[in-house]
XYZ file of C-alpha atoms in Angstrom:
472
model
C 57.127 11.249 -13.776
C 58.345 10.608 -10.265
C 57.129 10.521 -7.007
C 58.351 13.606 -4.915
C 57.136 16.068 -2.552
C 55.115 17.603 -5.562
C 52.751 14.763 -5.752
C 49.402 14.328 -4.045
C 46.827 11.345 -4.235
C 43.462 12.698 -4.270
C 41.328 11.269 -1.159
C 37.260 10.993 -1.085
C 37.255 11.913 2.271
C 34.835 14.903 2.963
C 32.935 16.645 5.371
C 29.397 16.667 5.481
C 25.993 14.465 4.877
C 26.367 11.376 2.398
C 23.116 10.998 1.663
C 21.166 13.384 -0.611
C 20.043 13.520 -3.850
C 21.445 16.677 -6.071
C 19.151 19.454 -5.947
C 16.686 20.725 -9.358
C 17.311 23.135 -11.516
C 17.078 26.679 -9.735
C 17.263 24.617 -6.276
C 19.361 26.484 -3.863
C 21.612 25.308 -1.017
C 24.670 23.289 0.248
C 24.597 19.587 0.004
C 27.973 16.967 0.235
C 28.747 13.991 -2.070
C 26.730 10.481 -2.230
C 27.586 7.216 -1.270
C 31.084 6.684 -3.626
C 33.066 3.825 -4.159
C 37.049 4.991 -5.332
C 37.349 0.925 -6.506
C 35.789 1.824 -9.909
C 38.245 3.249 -12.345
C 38.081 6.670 -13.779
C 37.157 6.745 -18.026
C 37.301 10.102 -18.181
C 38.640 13.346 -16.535
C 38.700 16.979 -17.140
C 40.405 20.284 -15.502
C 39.324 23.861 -15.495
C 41.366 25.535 -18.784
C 43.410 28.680 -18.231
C 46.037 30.336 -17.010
C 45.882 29.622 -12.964
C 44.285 26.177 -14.048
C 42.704 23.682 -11.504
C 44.827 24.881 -8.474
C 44.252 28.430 -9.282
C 43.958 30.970 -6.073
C 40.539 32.508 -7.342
C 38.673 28.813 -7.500
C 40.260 27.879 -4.308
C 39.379 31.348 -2.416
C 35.623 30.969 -3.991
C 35.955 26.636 -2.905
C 35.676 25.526 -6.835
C 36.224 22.430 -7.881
C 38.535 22.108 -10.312
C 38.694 18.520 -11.786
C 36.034 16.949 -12.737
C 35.855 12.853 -13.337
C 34.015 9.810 -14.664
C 34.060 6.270 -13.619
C 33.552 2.756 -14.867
C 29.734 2.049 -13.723
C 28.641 5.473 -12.893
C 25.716 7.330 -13.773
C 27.279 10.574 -12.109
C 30.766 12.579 -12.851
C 32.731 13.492 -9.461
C 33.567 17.237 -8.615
C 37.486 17.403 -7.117
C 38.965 20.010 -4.689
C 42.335 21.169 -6.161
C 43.051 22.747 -2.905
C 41.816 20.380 -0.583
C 42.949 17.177 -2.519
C 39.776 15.607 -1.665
C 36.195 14.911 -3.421
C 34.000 19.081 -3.259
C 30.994 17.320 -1.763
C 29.110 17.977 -5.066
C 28.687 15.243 -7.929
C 26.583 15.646 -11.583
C 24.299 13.141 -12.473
C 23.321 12.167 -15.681
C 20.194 12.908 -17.210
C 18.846 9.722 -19.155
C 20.302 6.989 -16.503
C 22.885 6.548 -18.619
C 26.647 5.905 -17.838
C 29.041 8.564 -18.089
C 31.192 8.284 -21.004
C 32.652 11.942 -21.254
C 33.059 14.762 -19.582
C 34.237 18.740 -19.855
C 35.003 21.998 -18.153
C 33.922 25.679 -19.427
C 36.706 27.728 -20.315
C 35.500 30.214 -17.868
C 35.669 27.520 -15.171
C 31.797 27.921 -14.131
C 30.151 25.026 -15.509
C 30.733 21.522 -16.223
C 29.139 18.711 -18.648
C 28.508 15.592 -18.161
C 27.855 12.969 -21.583
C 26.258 9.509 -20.738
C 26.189 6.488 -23.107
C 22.573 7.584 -24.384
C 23.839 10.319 -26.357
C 22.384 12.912 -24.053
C 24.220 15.838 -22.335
C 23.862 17.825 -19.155
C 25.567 21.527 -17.570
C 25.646 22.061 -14.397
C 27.353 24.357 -12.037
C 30.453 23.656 -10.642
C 30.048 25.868 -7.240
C 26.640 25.401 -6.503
C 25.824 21.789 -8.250
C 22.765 23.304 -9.330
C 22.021 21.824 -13.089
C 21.762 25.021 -15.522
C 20.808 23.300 -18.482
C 20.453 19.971 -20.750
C 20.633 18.763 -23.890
C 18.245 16.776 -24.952
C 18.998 15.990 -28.948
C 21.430 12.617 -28.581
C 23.892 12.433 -30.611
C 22.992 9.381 -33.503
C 24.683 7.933 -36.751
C 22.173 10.072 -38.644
C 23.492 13.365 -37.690
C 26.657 12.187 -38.372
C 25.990 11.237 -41.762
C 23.886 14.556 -42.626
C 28.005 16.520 -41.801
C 29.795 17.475 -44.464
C 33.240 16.388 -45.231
C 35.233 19.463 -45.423
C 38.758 17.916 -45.651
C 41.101 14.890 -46.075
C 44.455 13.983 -44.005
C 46.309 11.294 -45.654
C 50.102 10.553 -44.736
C 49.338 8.007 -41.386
C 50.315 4.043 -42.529
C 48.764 2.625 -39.976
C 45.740 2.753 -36.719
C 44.813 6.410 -35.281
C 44.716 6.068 -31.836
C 44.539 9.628 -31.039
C 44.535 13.435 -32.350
C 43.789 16.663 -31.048
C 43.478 20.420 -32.005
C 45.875 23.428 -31.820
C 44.280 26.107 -29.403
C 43.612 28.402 -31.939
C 42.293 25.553 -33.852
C 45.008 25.855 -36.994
C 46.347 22.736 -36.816
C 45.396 18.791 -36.193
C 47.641 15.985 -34.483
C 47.609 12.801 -34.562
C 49.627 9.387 -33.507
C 49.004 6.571 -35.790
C 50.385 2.859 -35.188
C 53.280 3.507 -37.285
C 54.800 5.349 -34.215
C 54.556 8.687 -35.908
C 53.123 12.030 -34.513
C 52.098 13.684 -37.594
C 51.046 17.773 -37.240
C 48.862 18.748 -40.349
C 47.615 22.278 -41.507
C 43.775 22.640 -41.819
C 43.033 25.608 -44.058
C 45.591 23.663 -46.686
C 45.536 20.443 -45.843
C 49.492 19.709 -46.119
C 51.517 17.192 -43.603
C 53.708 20.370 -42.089
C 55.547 18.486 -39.532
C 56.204 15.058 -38.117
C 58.543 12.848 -35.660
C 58.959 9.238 -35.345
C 59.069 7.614 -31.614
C 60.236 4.430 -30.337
C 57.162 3.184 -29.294
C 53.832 4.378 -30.579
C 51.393 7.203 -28.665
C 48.197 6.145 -27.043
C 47.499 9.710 -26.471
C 47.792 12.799 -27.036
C 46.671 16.790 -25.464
C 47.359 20.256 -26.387
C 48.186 22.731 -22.841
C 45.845 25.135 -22.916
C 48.240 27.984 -23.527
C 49.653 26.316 -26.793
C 53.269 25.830 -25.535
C 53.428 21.987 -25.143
C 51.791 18.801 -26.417
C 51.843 16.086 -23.980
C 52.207 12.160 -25.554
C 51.629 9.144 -23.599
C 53.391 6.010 -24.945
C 52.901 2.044 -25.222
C 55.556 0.476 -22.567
C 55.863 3.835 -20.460
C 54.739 5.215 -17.213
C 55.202 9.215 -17.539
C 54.329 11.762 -20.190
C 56.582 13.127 -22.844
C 56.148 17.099 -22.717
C 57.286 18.764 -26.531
C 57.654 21.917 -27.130
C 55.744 24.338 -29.825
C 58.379 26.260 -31.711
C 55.966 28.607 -33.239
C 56.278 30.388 -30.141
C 59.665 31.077 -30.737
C 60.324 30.946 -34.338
C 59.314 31.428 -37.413
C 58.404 27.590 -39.132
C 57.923 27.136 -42.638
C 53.861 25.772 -43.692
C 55.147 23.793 -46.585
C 54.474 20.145 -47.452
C 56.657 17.741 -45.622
C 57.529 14.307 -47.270
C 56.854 10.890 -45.608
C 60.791 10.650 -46.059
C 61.609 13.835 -43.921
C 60.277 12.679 -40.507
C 63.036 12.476 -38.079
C 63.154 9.960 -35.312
C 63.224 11.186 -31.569
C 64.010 9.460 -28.851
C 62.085 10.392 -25.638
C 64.569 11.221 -22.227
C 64.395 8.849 -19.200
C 62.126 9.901 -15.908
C 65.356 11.184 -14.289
C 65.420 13.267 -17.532
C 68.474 12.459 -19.079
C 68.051 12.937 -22.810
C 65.689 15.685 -22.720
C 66.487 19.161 -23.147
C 65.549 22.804 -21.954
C 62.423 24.633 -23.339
C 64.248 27.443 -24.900
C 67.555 25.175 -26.462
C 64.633 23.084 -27.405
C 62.587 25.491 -29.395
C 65.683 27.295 -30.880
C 67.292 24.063 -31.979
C 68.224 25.064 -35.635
C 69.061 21.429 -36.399
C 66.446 19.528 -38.999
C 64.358 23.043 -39.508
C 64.786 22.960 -42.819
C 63.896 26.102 -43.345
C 66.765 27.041 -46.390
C 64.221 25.039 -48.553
C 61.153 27.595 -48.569
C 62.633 31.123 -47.818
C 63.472 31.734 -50.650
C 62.519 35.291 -52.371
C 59.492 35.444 -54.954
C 59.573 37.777 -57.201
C 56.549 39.552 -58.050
C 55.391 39.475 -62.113
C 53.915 42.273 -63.404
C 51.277 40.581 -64.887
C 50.095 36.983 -64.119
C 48.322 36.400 -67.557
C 47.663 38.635 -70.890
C 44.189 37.713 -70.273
C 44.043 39.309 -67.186
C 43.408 43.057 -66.400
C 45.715 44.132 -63.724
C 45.301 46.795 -61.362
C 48.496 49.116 -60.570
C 50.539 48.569 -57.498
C 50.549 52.345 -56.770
C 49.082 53.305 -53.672
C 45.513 54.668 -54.058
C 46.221 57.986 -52.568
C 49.074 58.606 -54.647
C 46.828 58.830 -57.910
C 43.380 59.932 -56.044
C 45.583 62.827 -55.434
C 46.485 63.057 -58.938
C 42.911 63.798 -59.805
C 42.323 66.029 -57.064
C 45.861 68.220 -57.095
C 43.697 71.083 -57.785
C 41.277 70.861 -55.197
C 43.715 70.132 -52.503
C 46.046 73.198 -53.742
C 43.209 75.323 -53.524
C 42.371 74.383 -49.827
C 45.975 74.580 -48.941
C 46.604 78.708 -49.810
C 46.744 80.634 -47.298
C 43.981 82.699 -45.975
C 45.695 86.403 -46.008
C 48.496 87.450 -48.409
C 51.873 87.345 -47.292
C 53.454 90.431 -45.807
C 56.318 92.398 -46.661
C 59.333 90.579 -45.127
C 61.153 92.400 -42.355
C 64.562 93.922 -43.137
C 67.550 91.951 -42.864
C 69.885 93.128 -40.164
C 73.194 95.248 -40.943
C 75.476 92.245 -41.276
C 73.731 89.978 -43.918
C 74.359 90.684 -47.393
C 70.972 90.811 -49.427
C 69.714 88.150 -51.488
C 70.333 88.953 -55.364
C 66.968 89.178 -57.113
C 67.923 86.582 -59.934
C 68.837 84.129 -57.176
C 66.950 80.706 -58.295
C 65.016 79.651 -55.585
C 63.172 76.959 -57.521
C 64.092 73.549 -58.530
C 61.917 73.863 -61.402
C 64.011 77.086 -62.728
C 67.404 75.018 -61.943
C 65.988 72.046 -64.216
C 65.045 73.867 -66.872
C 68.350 75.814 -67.142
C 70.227 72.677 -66.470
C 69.122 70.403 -68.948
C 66.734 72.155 -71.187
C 64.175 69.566 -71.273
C 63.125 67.004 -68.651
C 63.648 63.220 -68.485
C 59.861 62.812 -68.729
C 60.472 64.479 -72.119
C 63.114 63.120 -73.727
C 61.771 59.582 -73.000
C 59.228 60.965 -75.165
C 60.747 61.776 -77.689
C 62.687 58.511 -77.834
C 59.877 56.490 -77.673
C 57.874 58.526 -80.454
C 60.828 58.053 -82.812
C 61.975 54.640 -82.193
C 61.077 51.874 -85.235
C 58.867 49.902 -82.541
C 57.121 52.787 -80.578
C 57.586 51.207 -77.202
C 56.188 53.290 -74.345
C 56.905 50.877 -71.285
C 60.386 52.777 -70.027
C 58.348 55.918 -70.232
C 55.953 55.100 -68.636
C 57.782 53.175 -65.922
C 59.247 56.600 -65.179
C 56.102 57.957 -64.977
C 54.558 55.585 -62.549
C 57.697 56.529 -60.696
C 57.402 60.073 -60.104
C 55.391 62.564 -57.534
C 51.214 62.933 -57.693
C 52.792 67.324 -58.197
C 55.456 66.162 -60.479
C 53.379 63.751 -62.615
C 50.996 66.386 -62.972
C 53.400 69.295 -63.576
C 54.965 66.771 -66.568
C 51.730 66.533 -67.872
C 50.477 69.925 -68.345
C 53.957 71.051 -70.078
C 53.392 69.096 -73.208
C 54.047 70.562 -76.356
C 51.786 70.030 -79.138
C 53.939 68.089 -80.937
C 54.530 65.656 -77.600
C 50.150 65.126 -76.799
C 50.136 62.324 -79.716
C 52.737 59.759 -78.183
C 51.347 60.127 -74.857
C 47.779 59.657 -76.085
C 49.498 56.634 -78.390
C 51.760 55.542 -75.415
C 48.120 55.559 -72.835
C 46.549 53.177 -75.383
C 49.436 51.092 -75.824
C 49.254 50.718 -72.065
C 45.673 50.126 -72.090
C 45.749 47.389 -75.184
C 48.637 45.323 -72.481
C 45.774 45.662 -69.766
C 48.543 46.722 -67.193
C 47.720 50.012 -65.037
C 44.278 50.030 -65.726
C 43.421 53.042 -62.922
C 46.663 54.511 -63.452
C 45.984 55.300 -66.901
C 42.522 56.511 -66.585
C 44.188 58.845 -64.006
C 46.821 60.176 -66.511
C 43.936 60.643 -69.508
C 41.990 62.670 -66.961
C 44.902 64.962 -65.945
C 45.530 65.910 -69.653
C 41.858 66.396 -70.897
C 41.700 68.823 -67.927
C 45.106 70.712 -68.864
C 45.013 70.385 -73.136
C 41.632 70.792 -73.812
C 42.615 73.788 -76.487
C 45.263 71.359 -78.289
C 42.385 68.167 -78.380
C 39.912 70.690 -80.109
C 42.278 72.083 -82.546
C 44.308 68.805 -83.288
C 42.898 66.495 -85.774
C 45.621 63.541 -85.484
C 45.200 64.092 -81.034
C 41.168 63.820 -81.800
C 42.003 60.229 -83.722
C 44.551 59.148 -80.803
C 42.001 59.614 -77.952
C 39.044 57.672 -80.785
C 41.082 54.915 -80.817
C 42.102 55.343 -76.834
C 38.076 55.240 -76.518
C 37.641 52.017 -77.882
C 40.034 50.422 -75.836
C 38.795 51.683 -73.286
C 35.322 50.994 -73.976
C 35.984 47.579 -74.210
C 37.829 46.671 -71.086
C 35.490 48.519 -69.457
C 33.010 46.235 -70.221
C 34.975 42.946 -69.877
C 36.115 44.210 -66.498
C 31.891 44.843 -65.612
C 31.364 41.599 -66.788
C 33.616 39.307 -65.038
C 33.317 41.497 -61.902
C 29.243 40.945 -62.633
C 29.799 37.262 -62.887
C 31.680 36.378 -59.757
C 29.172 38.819 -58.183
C 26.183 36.858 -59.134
C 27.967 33.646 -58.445
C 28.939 34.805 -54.479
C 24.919 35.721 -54.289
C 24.084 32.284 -55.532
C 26.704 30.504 -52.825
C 25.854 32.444 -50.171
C 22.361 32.486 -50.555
C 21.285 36.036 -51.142
C-alpha cells in the first residue's frame, strides 16, 4: 500500500445544520450530520457490495453513501460520501443506547444496520436516514446454545484470529496462530487447501466477486491480495495433509515478489493435481445384495415396449404412388436387387450374432448368458425387438433361462422386465403349446416375484424413514 495520487483521506467536513436529531420511522426530509468528533477510532466499517462498489456512478448520481462506520464511544454508525470524500450528512443511531459494535451494508446498497453492545439491531436507509425497521430479539448465550452443531474443522495448531466465507458460501477460511491460512470444504468437511506465511494473519475478507482474498498481517502495513484459482482452473476437492502446505512469502509494497493475476492463477507449480485425476472405473454392480438398475437410457427401452405403438403412428396417411418413370438414360433397377439389410444378413451369414450367442450359451457345460446378453443390451430398441420375435422354438427356453439367470444376479432389473414383455407379446402361441417354456417363465415368476417385493420393501422403508425426518 502506498501513498499516490490514488489515495484520499476521508474529511467530516459537510454542508448543512449540525444540530438535529435523526428523524422517526416514516419521517420525511433532509437533515445533515450531528456534532462528531474524528479523534475516536473507527471498530468497525462496511462498504456497499457489488460490482460498481462504494464509488459506483449510480450511488454517486442518486448522492448514496457508500461506507458506512463505527467508532470507539459511539452510540451512532457514520454514513460516508464515496464521491465527495466527506461525512453524507446522515448518521444511524442505535436503538437501545448501546455502543456500536458492528455494522453492515445490503447487497442491494439501500439499507444499512447498525449492532450495539446490547445485542439489539437496527435498518435504516442509507439515502434518506429514515429507520425502516428494528430488531428487537438480542442476541444471548441461550440462543446460541439452542444451534445445532452441523460440522467440525480440525487441522489449525494454534489461536483463530479470523475466518470468513466463500461468496457462494462453499468454502470457510481461516488464519490460525500457527501462521497458516487454511481453506476448508463445508458440504465434506476436508482441509482442501492451505499456505504458510511469514508472519501470522490478523485478518482476513473475501471481494465480493470471489476473485481475491485480502490478508492483513502481524508486523505489516498493507494488504496481501491472493488470487482464487477456481476461476481459472479446475482444483482438485480432496483432503490435503498438514504436511502439504507450502510456505509463501508475501511481495514488498513496491511489489517485488508478487506476481500477475493470470501467471498467478495458472501457476501449475504445487497443484498437485496428478494425485486425484485419475480415471474410476465404473463396476457393474456395487454389491450382490444390491438390485441394480440398468445404465440404458430410459427411452431406449420405453421404446422397446412401445415399438408398436410408435410404428403405427409413424405410417403414412395415403399409400404410396406409383413411382414416375425413370428417364431414357438410367438403366432399371433389377427386381431381385436387395434393398434391405435384413435380406443381406440373412443371406450372408445364415443366422444372426444374437443367435448364435444363443446357441453357445444353451450348449456350453456352465450355461452362462452374460456375453449374450451384453450384446443384447447393446443393440437398437427395432433391432432388439426384431431379434426377439425371430426365435425359434427350440431358442424361447435359453432366453427365458438366460432372463432368469439375469434376474437371480439382480443386474438389469428394468431391462429384463422389458425383454420378458417383448416376447410374451410376440410368442404367445409357443408359451401355450410348450410345456418346458411354461416351467422356464414359473421359475422366471418366482424370481421375479421376489425381488419385486424386496425392491417394495426397501424402497417402502427409506420412504417411511424420509417422512419421519422430514416431518410429514
Amino acid at each position: 500500500m502506498r501513498d499516490d495520487a490514488q489515495s484520499f483521506v476521508f474529511s467530516e467536513k459537510a454542508g448543512g445544520r449540525r444540530s438535529r436529531n435523526p428523524p422517526q420511522s416514516g419521517e420525511k426530509g433532509t437533515w445533515a450530520n450531528r456534532e462528531f468528533s474524528s479523534s475516536n477510532p473507527v471498530t468497525c466499517i462496511a462498504t456497499v457490495i457489488g460490482e460498481g462498489g462504494a464509488g459506483n456512478a449510480e450511488n454517486a448520481a442518486r448522492d448514496l453513501a457508500g461506507i458506512i462506520t463505527g467508532h470507539r464511544d459511539s452510540k451512532s454508525g457514520s454514513l460516508w460520501s464515496f464521491e465527495n470524500k466527506s461525512l453524507g450528512g446522515r448518521w444511524a443511531q442505535t436503538t437501545d443506547g448501546g455502543l456500536v459494535r458492528s455494522a453492515g451494508v445490503s447487497s442491494c446498497g439501500t439499507f444499512c444496520f447498525i449492532g450495539s453492545s446490547n445485542g439489539r439491531m437496527a435498518m435504516y436507509n442509507i439515502q434518506s436516514g429514515i429507520k425502516r425497521r428494528q430488531f428487537p430479539e438480542p442476541v444471548s448465550a441461550a440462543t446460541a446454545k439452542r444451534l445445532k452443531n452441523m460440522r467440525e474443522l480440525w487441522g489449525a495448531q494454534g489461536r483463530i484470529s479470523d475466518f470468513c466465507f466463500s461468496k457462494d458460501g462453499r468454502w470457510v477460511l481461516g488464519a490460525s496462530a500457527d501462521r497458516v491460512i487454511r481453506v476448508w470444504d463445508l458440504p465434506t468437511g476436508h482441509l482442501i487447501d492451505g499456505i504458510r506465511t511469514k508472519s501470522d494473519a490478523t485478518a482476513m475478507a473475501f471481494s465480493g466477486t470471489g476473485e481475491f482474498l485480502a490478508t492483513a498481517h502481524v508486523d505489516s502495513v498493507g494488504i496481501n491480495l491472493w488470487t482464487n484459482r477456481t476461476l481459472f482452473r479446475h482444483v482438485p476437492t480432496r483432503h490435503l495433509d498438514e504436511k502439504d502446505i507450502v510456505d509463501m512469502t508475501a511481495p514488498f509494497a513496491s511489489g517485488e515478489g508478487g506476481v500477475g493475476v493470470i501467471e498467478a492463477a495458472l501457476n501449475p507449480q504445487g497443484d498437485g493435481e496428478d494425485d486425484c485425476t485419475g480415471t474410476y472405473t465404473t463396476v457393474d454392480q456395487l454389491s450382490s445384495n444390491m438390485l441394480t438398475m440398468s445404465l440404458i437410457p430410459r427411452a431406449r427401452w420405453q421404446t422397446l415396449l412401445n415399438l408398436d405403438v410408435i410404428e403405427q403412428r409413424n405410417k403414412p396417411k395415403e399409400a404410396p404412388g406409383t413411382p414416375e418413370k425413370a428417364p431414357f438414360f438410367l438403366p432399371p433397377l433389377g427386381h431381385t436387387a436387395e434393398r434391405s439389410r435384413i435380406l443381406r444378413m440373412s443371406r450372408d451369414s445364415g443366422e444372426s450374432t444374437f443367435t448364435k450367442l444363443l446357441h453357445e450359451a444353451a450348449d456350453g457345460n456352465n450355461r452362462d448368458y452374460t456375453v449374450i446378453l451384453a450384446h443384447l443390451k447393446a443393440l437398437s430398441p427395432s433391432t432388439a425387438d426384431l431379434e426377439i420375435r425371430s426365435l425359434q422354438v427350440n431358442e424361447l427356453v435359453p432366453f427365458v433361462r438366460a432372463t432368469t439367470q439375469r434376474l437371480r444376479s439382480r443386474r438389469d432389473y428394468q431391462l429384463v422386465e422389458s425383454w420378458v414383455n417383448v416376447f410374451l407379446k410376440c410368442h404367445p402361441e409357443g408359451v401355450m403349446s410348450e410345456e418346458d417354456v411354461r416351467d422356464e417363465l414359473r421359475k422366471w415368476m418366482v424370481e421375479q416375484k421376489r425381488e419385486a417385493g424386496r425392491l417394495a420393501q426397501l424402497v417402502g422403508y427409506c420412504s417411511g424413514v424420509a417422512g419421519f425426518l422430514s416431518g410429514r
